[in-house]
C-alpha cells in the first residue's frame, strides 16, 4: 500500500509593507485624536430681533496645544464666502490682534479659555445666515477644522403659549396627588380595621374566661372549693 505524506505549510510572515501600514494606521489614529477642533457649542443657531446685539460663539481645542494658530470668521452671502475677521494666535496665553473686515463686528474672545467669539452690533436682516468659524494649527502639520453657526434675524420673538402644557401638567400632578391620597387612606383604613379586629379577639378571650368561671367549668375557681365532709 502506498503511503502519501501530507505536508503542512509553515505560515509565513506578511511583507514588510504590512507592518508599516499597521504602524501608519496607528499613528494616523493617534493624530486624529489630537486634531484641532472648533466648536460653537451644543446649540449651533440663534434667533435674534432686528436691531439687537448678539454674540457668535466659538472655541478651539487641541490635545497637543497650539502654535501660531490661524483662525477666521466667514459669512456665507448667498454662496459667496465673505471674511468677517481673522488673526493668528501665537500660543495659548497670547492675546491676538484681530483684523476686522465688516462693520459692527467686535472680537470679544480675547483667547481666554480658547475663546475666539465675535459680537455683532445692531444686526439687520442682511446679517442673517451662516457664519463659519475656521481654524488651522501648524503644530499639527497644518491640521484644520471648521464649524457653522446660524443666525436668524426676525421682527419680534414669538411668545410661546404654554397654557395647554400647564393644564396637562396640572392634571397629571392632580391625578398623582389623588392617587397618593387614596393609597394613604386605604392603608390607614386597613390599619384601623386590623386594630379593631385584634381588640375584638382580646374581648372574646376575656369574655370566654369570665363565662367559664361563672358556670363552674373544669379549671375554673368553682372547682377549687373543697368538698364538704359528712358529719
GROMACS .gro file of N, CA and C in nm, residues 31-201:
model
  513
   31UNK      N    1  -0.303   6.070   1.567
   31UNK     CA    2  -0.301   6.208   1.517
   31UNK      C    3  -0.442   6.264   1.510
   32UNK      N    4  -0.540   6.177   1.472
   32UNK     CA    5  -0.679   6.222   1.462
   32UNK      C    6  -0.733   6.259   1.599
   33UNK      N    7  -0.693   6.183   1.702
   33UNK     CA    8  -0.739   6.215   1.837
   33UNK      C    9  -0.687   6.351   1.882
   34UNK      N   10  -0.563   6.382   1.841
   34UNK     CA   11  -0.502   6.507   1.883
   34UNK      C   12  -0.538   6.623   1.791
   35UNK      N   13  -0.625   6.601   1.694
   35UNK     CA   14  -0.652   6.702   1.593
   35UNK      C   15  -0.724   6.823   1.650
   36UNK      N   16  -0.704   6.937   1.585
   36UNK     CA   17  -0.770   7.061   1.622
   36UNK      C   18  -0.921   7.048   1.605
   37UNK      N   19  -0.994   7.110   1.697
   37UNK     CA   20  -1.140   7.108   1.689
   37UNK      C   21  -1.194   7.247   1.720
   38UNK      N   22  -1.281   7.297   1.633
   38UNK     CA   23  -1.350   7.423   1.656
   38UNK      C   24  -1.495   7.391   1.693
   39UNK      N   25  -1.550   7.465   1.789
   39UNK     CA   26  -1.684   7.435   1.838
   39UNK      C   27  -1.763   7.564   1.863
   40UNK      N   28  -1.893   7.560   1.828
   40UNK     CA   29  -1.982   7.673   1.856
   40UNK      C   30  -2.082   7.638   1.965
   41UNK      N   31  -2.059   7.527   2.035
   41UNK     CA   32  -2.148   7.490   2.144
   41UNK      C   33  -2.251   7.388   2.102
   42UNK      N   34  -2.338   7.351   2.197
   42UNK     CA   35  -2.437   7.247   2.172
   42UNK      C   36  -2.553   7.297   2.087
   43UNK      N   37  -2.579   7.428   2.086
   43UNK     CA   38  -2.688   7.485   2.005
   43UNK      C   39  -2.624   7.572   1.897
   44UNK      N   40  -2.615   7.522   1.772
   44UNK     CA   41  -2.544   7.595   1.666
   44UNK      C   42  -2.629   7.698   1.591
   45UNK      N   43  -2.725   7.759   1.659
   45UNK     CA   44  -2.807   7.861   1.593
   45UNK      C   45  -2.861   7.957   1.698
   46UNK      N   46  -2.906   8.074   1.650
   46UNK     CA   47  -2.960   8.175   1.740
   46UNK      C   48  -3.065   8.256   1.666
   47UNK      N   49  -3.177   8.282   1.733
   47UNK     CA   50  -3.282   8.367   1.678
   47UNK      C   51  -3.281   8.499   1.754
   48UNK      N   52  -3.263   8.608   1.681
   48UNK     CA   53  -3.249   8.739   1.745
   48UNK      C   54  -3.335   8.842   1.672
   49UNK      N   55  -3.371   8.946   1.747
   49UNK     CA   56  -3.457   9.052   1.693
   49UNK      C   57  -3.373   9.152   1.614
   50UNK      N   58  -3.430   9.201   1.505
   50UNK     CA   59  -3.365   9.302   1.423
   50UNK      C   60  -3.330   9.424   1.508
   51UNK      N   61  -3.203   9.467   1.500
   51UNK     CA   62  -3.157   9.582   1.576
   51UNK      C   63  -3.089   9.547   1.708
   52UNK      N   64  -3.089   9.422   1.746
   52UNK     CA   65  -3.027   9.381   1.872
   52UNK      C   66  -2.879   9.349   1.851
   53UNK      N   67  -2.809   9.320   1.961
   53UNK     CA   68  -2.668   9.284   1.958
   53UNK      C   69  -2.654   9.138   2.000
   54UNK      N   70  -2.581   9.060   1.923
   54UNK     CA   71  -2.570   8.916   1.950
   54UNK      C   72  -2.423   8.875   1.950
   55UNK      N   73  -2.395   8.764   2.016
   55UNK     CA   74  -2.261   8.707   2.016
   55UNK      C   75  -2.262   8.576   1.940
   56UNK      N   76  -2.165   8.557   1.853
   56UNK     CA   77  -2.146   8.432   1.781
   56UNK      C   78  -2.033   8.356   1.850
   57UNK      N   79  -2.065   8.247   1.918
   57UNK     CA   80  -1.964   8.178   2.000
   57UNK      C   81  -1.876   8.085   1.918
   58UNK      N   82  -1.750   8.071   1.960
   58UNK     CA   83  -1.660   7.973   1.900
   58UNK      C   84  -1.540   7.955   1.992
   59UNK      N   85  -1.502   7.829   2.014
   59UNK     CA   86  -1.383   7.796   2.091
   59UNK      C   87  -1.303   7.690   2.016
   60UNK      N   88  -1.174   7.682   2.046
   60UNK     CA   89  -1.090   7.581   1.983
   60UNK      C   90  -1.033   7.488   2.090
   61UNK      N   91  -0.993   7.368   2.048
   61UNK     CA   92  -0.933   7.271   2.139
   61UNK      C   93  -0.832   7.187   2.064
   62UNK      N   94  -0.721   7.155   2.132
   62UNK     CA   95  -0.616   7.071   2.075
   62UNK      C   96  -0.544   7.000   2.188
   63UNK      N   97  -0.527   6.869   2.173
   63UNK     CA   98  -0.463   6.790   2.278
   63UNK      C   99  -0.315   6.821   2.293
   64UNK      N  100  -0.250   6.863   2.188
   64UNK     CA  101  -0.106   6.888   2.195
   64UNK      C  102  -0.073   7.036   2.199
   65UNK      N  103  -0.177   7.121   2.209
   65UNK     CA  104  -0.153   7.264   2.217
   65UNK      C  105  -0.146   7.329   2.080
   66UNK      N  106  -0.133   7.461   2.079
   66UNK     CA  107  -0.130   7.536   1.954
   66UNK      C  108   0.001   7.613   1.941
   67UNK      N  109   0.028   7.648   1.818
   67UNK     CA  110   0.144   7.733   1.788
   67UNK      C  111   0.114   7.807   1.658
   68UNK      N  112   0.101   7.940   1.668
   68UNK     CA  113   0.063   8.024   1.553
   68UNK      C  114  -0.067   7.975   1.491
   69UNK      N  115  -0.166   7.952   1.575
   69UNK     CA  116  -0.298   7.909   1.527
   69UNK      C  117  -0.363   8.020   1.446
   70UNK      N  118  -0.400   7.987   1.324
   70UNK     CA  119  -0.472   8.083   1.240
   70UNK      C  120  -0.621   8.053   1.249
   71UNK      N  121  -0.701   8.159   1.269
   71UNK     CA  122  -0.846   8.141   1.269
   71UNK      C  123  -0.912   8.257   1.197
   72UNK      N  124  -1.033   8.232   1.150
   72UNK     CA  125  -1.112   8.339   1.089
   72UNK      C  126  -1.261   8.308   1.101
   73UNK      N  127  -1.340   8.412   1.085
   73UNK     CA  128  -1.485   8.401   1.073
   73UNK      C  129  -1.522   8.441   0.931
   74UNK      N  130  -1.613   8.363   0.869
   74UNK     CA  131  -1.659   8.393   0.734
   74UNK      C  132  -1.812   8.389   0.731
   75UNK      N  133  -1.869   8.476   0.648
   75UNK     CA  134  -2.014   8.482   0.633
   75UNK      C  135  -2.053   8.435   0.494
   76UNK      N  136  -2.150   8.343   0.489
   76UNK     CA  137  -2.198   8.290   0.362
   76UNK      C  138  -2.305   8.383   0.305
   77UNK      N  139  -2.264   8.467   0.211
   77UNK     CA  140  -2.355   8.564   0.149
   77UNK      C  141  -2.405   8.508   0.016
   78UNK      N  142  -2.514   8.430   0.023
   78UNK     CA  143  -2.573   8.369  -0.097
   78UNK      C  144  -2.471   8.287  -0.176
   79UNK      N  145  -2.391   8.209  -0.106
   79UNK     CA  146  -2.294   8.123  -0.172
   79UNK      C  147  -2.155   8.181  -0.181
   80UNK      N  148  -2.140   8.309  -0.154
   80UNK     CA  149  -2.009   8.374  -0.158
   80UNK      C  150  -1.960   8.392  -0.015
   81UNK      N  151  -1.843   8.336   0.015
   81UNK     CA  152  -1.788   8.345   0.149
   81UNK      C  153  -1.715   8.478   0.166
   82UNK      N  154  -1.763   8.558   0.259
   82UNK     CA  155  -1.702   8.687   0.289
   82UNK      C  156  -1.633   8.680   0.424
   83UNK      N  157  -1.508   8.723   0.427
   83UNK     CA  158  -1.433   8.718   0.552
   83UNK      C  159  -1.482   8.826   0.646
   84UNK      N  160  -1.509   8.786   0.771
   84UNK     CA  161  -1.555   8.879   0.873
   84UNK      C  162  -1.437   8.930   0.956
   85UNK      N  163  -1.350   8.838   0.998
   85UNK     CA  164  -1.231   8.875   1.073
   85UNK      C  165  -1.133   8.760   1.069
   86UNK      N  166  -1.006   8.785   1.103
   86UNK     CA  167  -0.907   8.679   1.112
   86UNK      C  168  -0.791   8.724   1.198
   87UNK      N  169  -0.709   8.626   1.241
   87UNK     CA  170  -0.593   8.657   1.324
   87UNK      C  171  -0.509   8.533   1.341
   88UNK      N  172  -0.390   8.550   1.400
   88UNK     CA  173  -0.300   8.441   1.435
   88UNK      C  174  -0.274   8.448   1.585
   89UNK      N  175  -0.291   8.333   1.653
   89UNK     CA  176  -0.267   8.324   1.797
   89UNK      C  177  -0.135   8.250   1.818
   90UNK      N  178  -0.037   8.318   1.872
   90UNK     CA  179   0.097   8.260   1.887
   90UNK      C  180   0.098   8.143   1.984
   91UNK      N  181   0.026   8.155   2.096
   91UNK     CA  182   0.023   8.050   2.198
   91UNK      C  183  -0.108   8.059   2.275
   92UNK      N  184  -0.126   7.963   2.369
   92UNK     CA  185  -0.250   7.960   2.445
   92UNK      C  186  -0.269   8.085   2.532
   93UNK      N  187  -0.162   8.148   2.572
   93UNK     CA  188  -0.172   8.264   2.661
   93UNK      C  189  -0.166   8.397   2.587
   94UNK      N  190  -0.141   8.394   2.458
   94UNK     CA  191  -0.125   8.518   2.383
   94UNK      C  192  -0.260   8.578   2.346
   95UNK      N  193  -0.269   8.711   2.351
   95UNK     CA  194  -0.389   8.783   2.310
   95UNK      C  195  -0.369   8.826   2.165
   96UNK      N  196  -0.454   8.778   2.073
   96UNK     CA  197  -0.431   8.805   1.931
   96UNK      C  198  -0.472   8.946   1.890
   97UNK      N  199  -0.408   8.995   1.787
   97UNK     CA  200  -0.451   9.120   1.722
   97UNK      C  201  -0.540   9.080   1.605
   98UNK      N  202  -0.667   9.113   1.611
   98UNK     CA  203  -0.766   9.064   1.515
   98UNK      C  204  -0.795   9.169   1.409
   99UNK      N  205  -0.795   9.128   1.284
   99UNK     CA  206  -0.831   9.214   1.172
   99UNK      C  207  -0.982   9.202   1.146
  100UNK      N  208  -1.052   9.316   1.145
  100UNK     CA  209  -1.197   9.319   1.125
  100UNK      C  210  -1.225   9.369   0.982
  101UNK      N  211  -1.311   9.298   0.908
  101UNK     CA  212  -1.339   9.331   0.768
  101UNK      C  213  -1.484   9.372   0.743
  102UNK      N  214  -1.567   9.369   0.846
  102UNK     CA  215  -1.707   9.410   0.831
  102UNK      C  216  -1.742   9.510   0.940
  103UNK      N  217  -1.843   9.592   0.911
  103UNK     CA  218  -1.888   9.690   1.009
  103UNK      C  219  -1.969   9.622   1.119
  104UNK      N  220  -1.969   9.688   1.235
  104UNK     CA  221  -2.048   9.643   1.351
  104UNK      C  222  -2.004   9.506   1.403
  105UNK      N  223  -1.875   9.475   1.387
  105UNK     CA  224  -1.820   9.349   1.434
  105UNK      C  225  -1.712   9.378   1.539
  106UNK      N  226  -1.715   9.303   1.648
  106UNK     CA  227  -1.616   9.319   1.755
  106UNK      C  228  -1.569   9.181   1.801
  107UNK      N  229  -1.437   9.167   1.814
  107UNK     CA  230  -1.381   9.042   1.865
  107UNK      C  231  -1.383   9.047   2.018
  108UNK      N  232  -1.451   8.950   2.080
  108UNK     CA  233  -1.466   8.951   2.227
  108UNK      C  234  -1.403   8.828   2.291
  109UNK      N  235  -1.348   8.736   2.211
  109UNK     CA  236  -1.290   8.614   2.268
  109UNK      C  237  -1.169   8.641   2.354
  110UNK      N  238  -1.078   8.728   2.306
  110UNK     CA  239  -0.954   8.763   2.378
  110UNK      C  240  -0.868   8.641   2.407
  111UNK      N  241  -0.901   8.524   2.352
  111UNK     CA  242  -0.826   8.400   2.370
  111UNK      C  243  -0.832   8.348   2.513
  112UNK      N  244  -0.924   8.400   2.595
  112UNK     CA  245  -0.944   8.347   2.729
  112UNK      C  246  -1.024   8.217   2.718
  113UNK      N  247  -0.970   8.110   2.779
  113UNK     CA  248  -1.034   7.977   2.770
  113UNK      C  249  -1.052   7.934   2.624
  114UNK      N  250  -0.954   7.965   2.540
  114UNK     CA  251  -0.955   7.926   2.398
  114UNK      C  252  -1.075   7.985   2.324
  115UNK      N  253  -1.117   8.103   2.364
  115UNK     CA  254  -1.238   8.166   2.310
  115UNK      C  255  -1.203   8.260   2.196
  116UNK      N  256  -1.268   8.241   2.080
  116UNK     CA  257  -1.249   8.330   1.965
  116UNK      C  258  -1.384   8.379   1.915
  117UNK      N  259  -1.475   8.410   2.007
  117UNK     CA  260  -1.610   8.455   1.972
  117UNK      C  261  -1.608   8.599   1.922
  118UNK      N  262  -1.715   8.635   1.848
  118UNK     CA  263  -1.729   8.771   1.799
  118UNK      C  264  -1.867   8.826   1.836
  119UNK      N  265  -1.878   8.957   1.833
  119UNK     CA  266  -2.002   9.026   1.866
  119UNK      C  267  -2.050   9.103   1.743
  120UNK      N  268  -2.180   9.093   1.714
  120UNK     CA  269  -2.241   9.168   1.605
  120UNK      C  270  -2.333   9.274   1.664
  121UNK      N  271  -2.304   9.401   1.635
  121UNK     CA  272  -2.383   9.510   1.689
  121UNK      C  273  -2.495   9.550   1.592
  122UNK      N  274  -2.611   9.585   1.651
  122UNK     CA  275  -2.723   9.641   1.575
  122UNK      C  276  -2.748   9.560   1.447
  123UNK      N  277  -2.778   9.432   1.462
  123UNK     CA  278  -2.793   9.343   1.346
  123UNK      C  279  -2.912   9.383   1.260
  124UNK      N  280  -2.901   9.351   1.131
  124UNK     CA  281  -3.008   9.374   1.034
  124UNK      C  282  -3.046   9.239   0.972
  125UNK      N  283  -3.149   9.243   0.889
  125UNK     CA  284  -3.192   9.120   0.823
  125UNK      C  285  -3.083   9.067   0.730
  126UNK      N  286  -3.000   9.157   0.677
  126UNK     CA  287  -2.891   9.115   0.590
  126UNK      C  288  -2.783   9.038   0.666
  127UNK      N  289  -2.780   9.052   0.797
  127UNK     CA  290  -2.680   8.981   0.877
  127UNK      C  291  -2.720   8.836   0.904
  128UNK      N  292  -2.844   8.802   0.876
  128UNK     CA  293  -2.889   8.666   0.899
  128UNK      C  294  -2.827   8.568   0.800
  129UNK      N  295  -2.792   8.449   0.849
  129UNK     CA  296  -2.733   8.348   0.762
  129UNK      C  297  -2.633   8.261   0.837
  130UNK      N  298  -2.546   8.195   0.762
  130UNK     CA  299  -2.449   8.102   0.820
  130UNK      C  300  -2.312   8.169   0.835
  131UNK      N  301  -2.255   8.153   0.953
  131UNK     CA  302  -2.122   8.203   0.985
  131UNK      C  303  -2.032   8.084   1.015
  132UNK      N  304  -1.914   8.080   0.951
  132UNK     CA  305  -1.820   7.970   0.969
  132UNK      C  306  -1.701   8.013   1.051
  133UNK      N  307  -1.673   7.936   1.157
  133UNK     CA  308  -1.554   7.960   1.239
  133UNK      C  309  -1.449   7.858   1.198
  134UNK      N  310  -1.336   7.906   1.146
  134UNK     CA  311  -1.232   7.819   1.088
  134UNK      C  312  -1.103   7.834   1.167
  135UNK      N  313  -1.031   7.722   1.182
  135UNK     CA  314  -0.901   7.726   1.248
  135UNK      C  315  -0.802   7.632   1.183
  136UNK      N  316  -0.673   7.669   1.188
  136UNK     CA  317  -0.565   7.584   1.135
  136UNK      C  318  -0.445   7.595   1.229
  137UNK      N  319  -0.395   7.478   1.272
  137UNK     CA  320  -0.287   7.472   1.370
  137UNK      C  321  -0.160   7.416   1.307
  138UNK      N  322  -0.058   7.499   1.279
  138UNK     CA  323   0.067   7.449   1.220
  138UNK      C  324   0.136   7.345   1.306
  139UNK      N  325   0.114   7.346   1.437
  139UNK     CA  326   0.177   7.249   1.525
  139UNK      C  327   0.127   7.108   1.497
  140UNK      N  328   0.014   7.095   1.434
  140UNK     CA  329  -0.043   6.965   1.398
  140UNK      C  330  -0.033   6.943   1.247
  141UNK      N  331   0.079   6.980   1.188
  141UNK     CA  332   0.103   6.963   1.044
  141UNK      C  333  -0.005   7.033   0.962
  142UNK      N  334  -0.048   7.150   1.011
  142UNK     CA  335  -0.147   7.226   0.936
  142UNK      C  336  -0.288   7.173   0.947
  143UNK      N  337  -0.314   7.090   1.048
  143UNK     CA  338  -0.447   7.034   1.067
  143UNK      C  339  -0.547   7.147   1.085
  144UNK      N  340  -0.663   7.139   1.014
  144UNK     CA  341  -0.762   7.245   1.024
  144UNK      C  342  -0.901   7.187   1.050
  145UNK      N  343  -0.988   7.273   1.098
  145UNK     CA  344  -1.125   7.231   1.128
  145UNK      C  345  -1.214   7.355   1.125
  146UNK      N  346  -1.342   7.335   1.093
  146UNK     CA  347  -1.436   7.447   1.089
  146UNK      C  348  -1.572   7.403   1.139
  147UNK      N  349  -1.651   7.499   1.184
  147UNK     CA  350  -1.786   7.470   1.231
  147UNK      C  351  -1.876   7.587   1.193
  148UNK      N  352  -2.006   7.562   1.182
  148UNK     CA  353  -2.101   7.662   1.131
  148UNK      C  354  -2.199   7.702   1.240
  149UNK      N  355  -2.224   7.834   1.249
  149UNK     CA  356  -2.324   7.889   1.339
  149UNK      C  357  -2.424   7.969   1.256
  150UNK      N  358  -2.553   7.944   1.279
  150UNK     CA  359  -2.659   8.008   1.200
  150UNK      C  360  -2.728   8.116   1.281
  151UNK      N  361  -2.736   8.235   1.223
  151UNK     CA  362  -2.806   8.348   1.285
  151UNK      C  363  -2.936   8.374   1.211
  152UNK      N  364  -3.047   8.375   1.285
  152UNK     CA  365  -3.180   8.401   1.229
  152UNK      C  366  -3.230   8.534   1.282
  153UNK      N  367  -3.255   8.630   1.195
  153UNK     CA  368  -3.300   8.763   1.234
  153UNK      C  369  -3.450   8.775   1.208
  154UNK      N  370  -3.527   8.818   1.308
  154UNK     CA  371  -3.673   8.828   1.298
  154UNK      C  372  -3.719   8.965   1.344
  155UNK      N  373  -3.847   8.998   1.312
  155UNK     CA  374  -3.906   9.125   1.355
  155UNK      C  375  -3.925   9.127   1.506
  156UNK      N  376  -3.979   9.019   1.557
  156UNK     CA  377  -4.002   9.006   1.700
  156UNK      C  378  -4.003   8.859   1.738
  157UNK      N  379  -3.968   8.834   1.861
  157UNK     CA  380  -3.968   8.697   1.909
  157UNK      C  381  -4.110   8.654   1.942
  158UNK      N  382  -4.148   8.537   1.897
  158UNK     CA  383  -4.281   8.485   1.924
  158UNK      C  384  -4.290   8.435   2.067
  159UNK      N  385  -4.403   8.472   2.130
  159UNK     CA  386  -4.428   8.426   2.266
  159UNK      C  387  -4.498   8.291   2.258
  160UNK      N  388  -4.438   8.191   2.317
  160UNK     CA  389  -4.494   8.056   2.313
  160UNK      C  390  -4.603   8.043   2.419
  161UNK      N  391  -4.723   8.000   2.374
  161UNK     CA  392  -4.835   7.980   2.466
  161UNK      C  393  -4.821   7.845   2.535
  162UNK      N  394  -4.794   7.851   2.664
  162UNK     CA  395  -4.776   7.728   2.741
  162UNK      C  396  -4.900   7.689   2.820
  163UNK      N  397  -5.018   7.747   2.784
  163UNK     CA  398  -5.139   7.720   2.861
  163UNK      C  399  -5.173   7.572   2.859
  164UNK      N  400  -5.172   7.512   2.738
  164UNK     CA  401  -5.207   7.371   2.727
  164UNK      C  402  -5.108   7.284   2.805
  165UNK      N  403  -4.981   7.317   2.796
  165UNK     CA  404  -4.880   7.240   2.870
  165UNK      C  405  -4.902   7.250   3.019
  166UNK      N  406  -4.935   7.371   3.067
  166UNK     CA  407  -4.959   7.390   3.210
  166UNK      C  408  -5.081   7.312   3.255
  167UNK      N  409  -5.190   7.315   3.172
  167UNK     CA  410  -5.310   7.241   3.206
  167UNK      C  411  -5.283   7.091   3.214
  168UNK      N  412  -5.209   7.040   3.117
  168UNK     CA  413  -5.177   6.896   3.117
  168UNK      C  414  -5.092   6.860   3.238
  169UNK      N  415  -4.992   6.944   3.267
  169UNK     CA  416  -4.906   6.917   3.383
  169UNK      C  417  -4.985   6.922   3.513
  170UNK      N  418  -5.081   7.019   3.522
  170UNK     CA  419  -5.163   7.031   3.642
  170UNK      C  420  -5.253   6.909   3.658
  171UNK      N  421  -5.312   6.865   3.545
  171UNK     CA  422  -5.400   6.748   3.551
  171UNK      C  423  -5.323   6.623   3.594
  172UNK      N  424  -5.206   6.605   3.535
  172UNK     CA  425  -5.124   6.489   3.572
  172UNK      C  426  -5.081   6.495   3.717
  173UNK      N  427  -5.040   6.614   3.761
  173UNK     CA  428  -5.000   6.630   3.901
  173UNK      C  429  -5.115   6.607   3.996
  174UNK      N  430  -5.234   6.659   3.961
  174UNK     CA  431  -5.351   6.637   4.045
  174UNK      C  432  -5.389   6.490   4.053
  175UNK      N  433  -5.379   6.420   3.940
  175UNK     CA  434  -5.409   6.277   3.939
  175UNK      C  435  -5.314   6.198   4.027
  176UNK      N  436  -5.185   6.234   4.020
  176UNK     CA  437  -5.087   6.165   4.103
  176UNK      C  438  -5.112   6.192   4.251
  177UNK      N  439  -5.146   6.320   4.283
  177UNK     CA  440  -5.174   6.354   4.423
  177UNK      C  441  -5.297   6.279   4.474
  178UNK      N  442  -5.402   6.271   4.389
  178UNK     CA  443  -5.523   6.199   4.430
  178UNK      C  444  -5.494   6.051   4.452
  179UNK      N  445  -5.413   5.992   4.364
  179UNK     CA  446  -5.379   5.851   4.380
  179UNK      C  447  -5.301   5.827   4.509
  180UNK      N  448  -5.207   5.915   4.540
  180UNK     CA  449  -5.130   5.902   4.663
  180UNK      C  450  -5.220   5.917   4.785
  181UNK      N  451  -5.316   6.012   4.780
  181UNK     CA  452  -5.409   6.029   4.890
  181UNK      C  453  -5.496   5.906   4.910
  182UNK      N  454  -5.541   5.849   4.799
  182UNK     CA  455  -5.623   5.728   4.808
  182UNK      C  456  -5.545   5.612   4.871
  183UNK      N  457  -5.418   5.597   4.831
  183UNK     CA  458  -5.337   5.489   4.885
  183UNK      C  459  -5.314   5.509   5.035
  184UNK      N  460  -5.290   5.633   5.078
  184UNK     CA  461  -5.271   5.660   5.220
  184UNK      C  462  -5.397   5.631   5.300
  185UNK      N  463  -5.514   5.674   5.245
  185UNK     CA  464  -5.642   5.648   5.313
  185UNK      C  465  -5.669   5.500   5.322
  186UNK      N  466  -5.639   5.427   5.215
  186UNK     CA  467  -5.660   5.283   5.214
  186UNK      C  468  -5.574   5.215   5.321
  187UNK      N  469  -5.447   5.251   5.327
  187UNK     CA  470  -5.358   5.191   5.426
  187UNK      C  471  -5.401   5.224   5.568
  188UNK      N  472  -5.446   5.349   5.589
  188UNK     CA  473  -5.493   5.388   5.721
  188UNK      C  474  -5.618   5.309   5.761
  189UNK      N  475  -5.711   5.292   5.665
  189UNK     CA  476  -5.834   5.216   5.692
  189UNK      C  477  -5.803   5.071   5.727
  190UNK      N  478  -5.712   5.011   5.650
  190UNK     CA  479  -5.673   4.872   5.678
  190UNK      C  480  -5.608   4.861   5.816
  191UNK      N  481  -5.530   4.962   5.854
  191UNK     CA  482  -5.465   4.960   5.986
  191UNK      C  483  -5.568   4.967   6.098
  192UNK      N  484  -5.669   5.055   6.082
  192UNK     CA  485  -5.774   5.069   6.184
  192UNK      C  486  -5.855   4.941   6.195
  193UNK      N  487  -5.890   4.882   6.081
  193UNK     CA  488  -5.966   4.757   6.083
  193UNK      C  489  -5.887   4.646   6.151
  194UNK      N  490  -5.756   4.640   6.126
  194UNK     CA  491  -5.673   4.538   6.190
  194UNK      C  492  -5.667   4.558   6.341
  195UNK      N  493  -5.659   4.685   6.386
  195UNK     CA  494  -5.657   4.712   6.529
  195UNK      C  495  -5.789   4.675   6.594
  196UNK      N  496  -5.901   4.705   6.526
  196UNK     CA  497  -6.033   4.669   6.580
  196UNK      C  498  -6.048   4.518   6.589
  197UNK      N  499  -6.001   4.449   6.486
  197UNK     CA  500  -6.012   4.303   6.488
  197UNK      C  501  -5.928   4.244   6.601
  198UNK      N  502  -5.810   4.297   6.627
  198UNK     CA  503  -5.726   4.249   6.736
  198UNK      C  504  -5.793   4.276   6.871
  199UNK      N  505  -5.858   4.392   6.883
  199UNK     CA  506  -5.927   4.425   7.008
  199UNK      C  507  -6.046   4.333   7.032
  200UNK      N  508  -6.119   4.298   6.924
  200UNK     CA  509  -6.233   4.208   6.936
  200UNK      C  510  -6.187   4.071   6.981
  201UNK      N  511  -6.073   4.026   6.929
  201UNK     CA  512  -6.021   3.895   6.971
  201UNK      C  513  -5.989   3.895   7.120
   0.00000   0.00000   0.00000
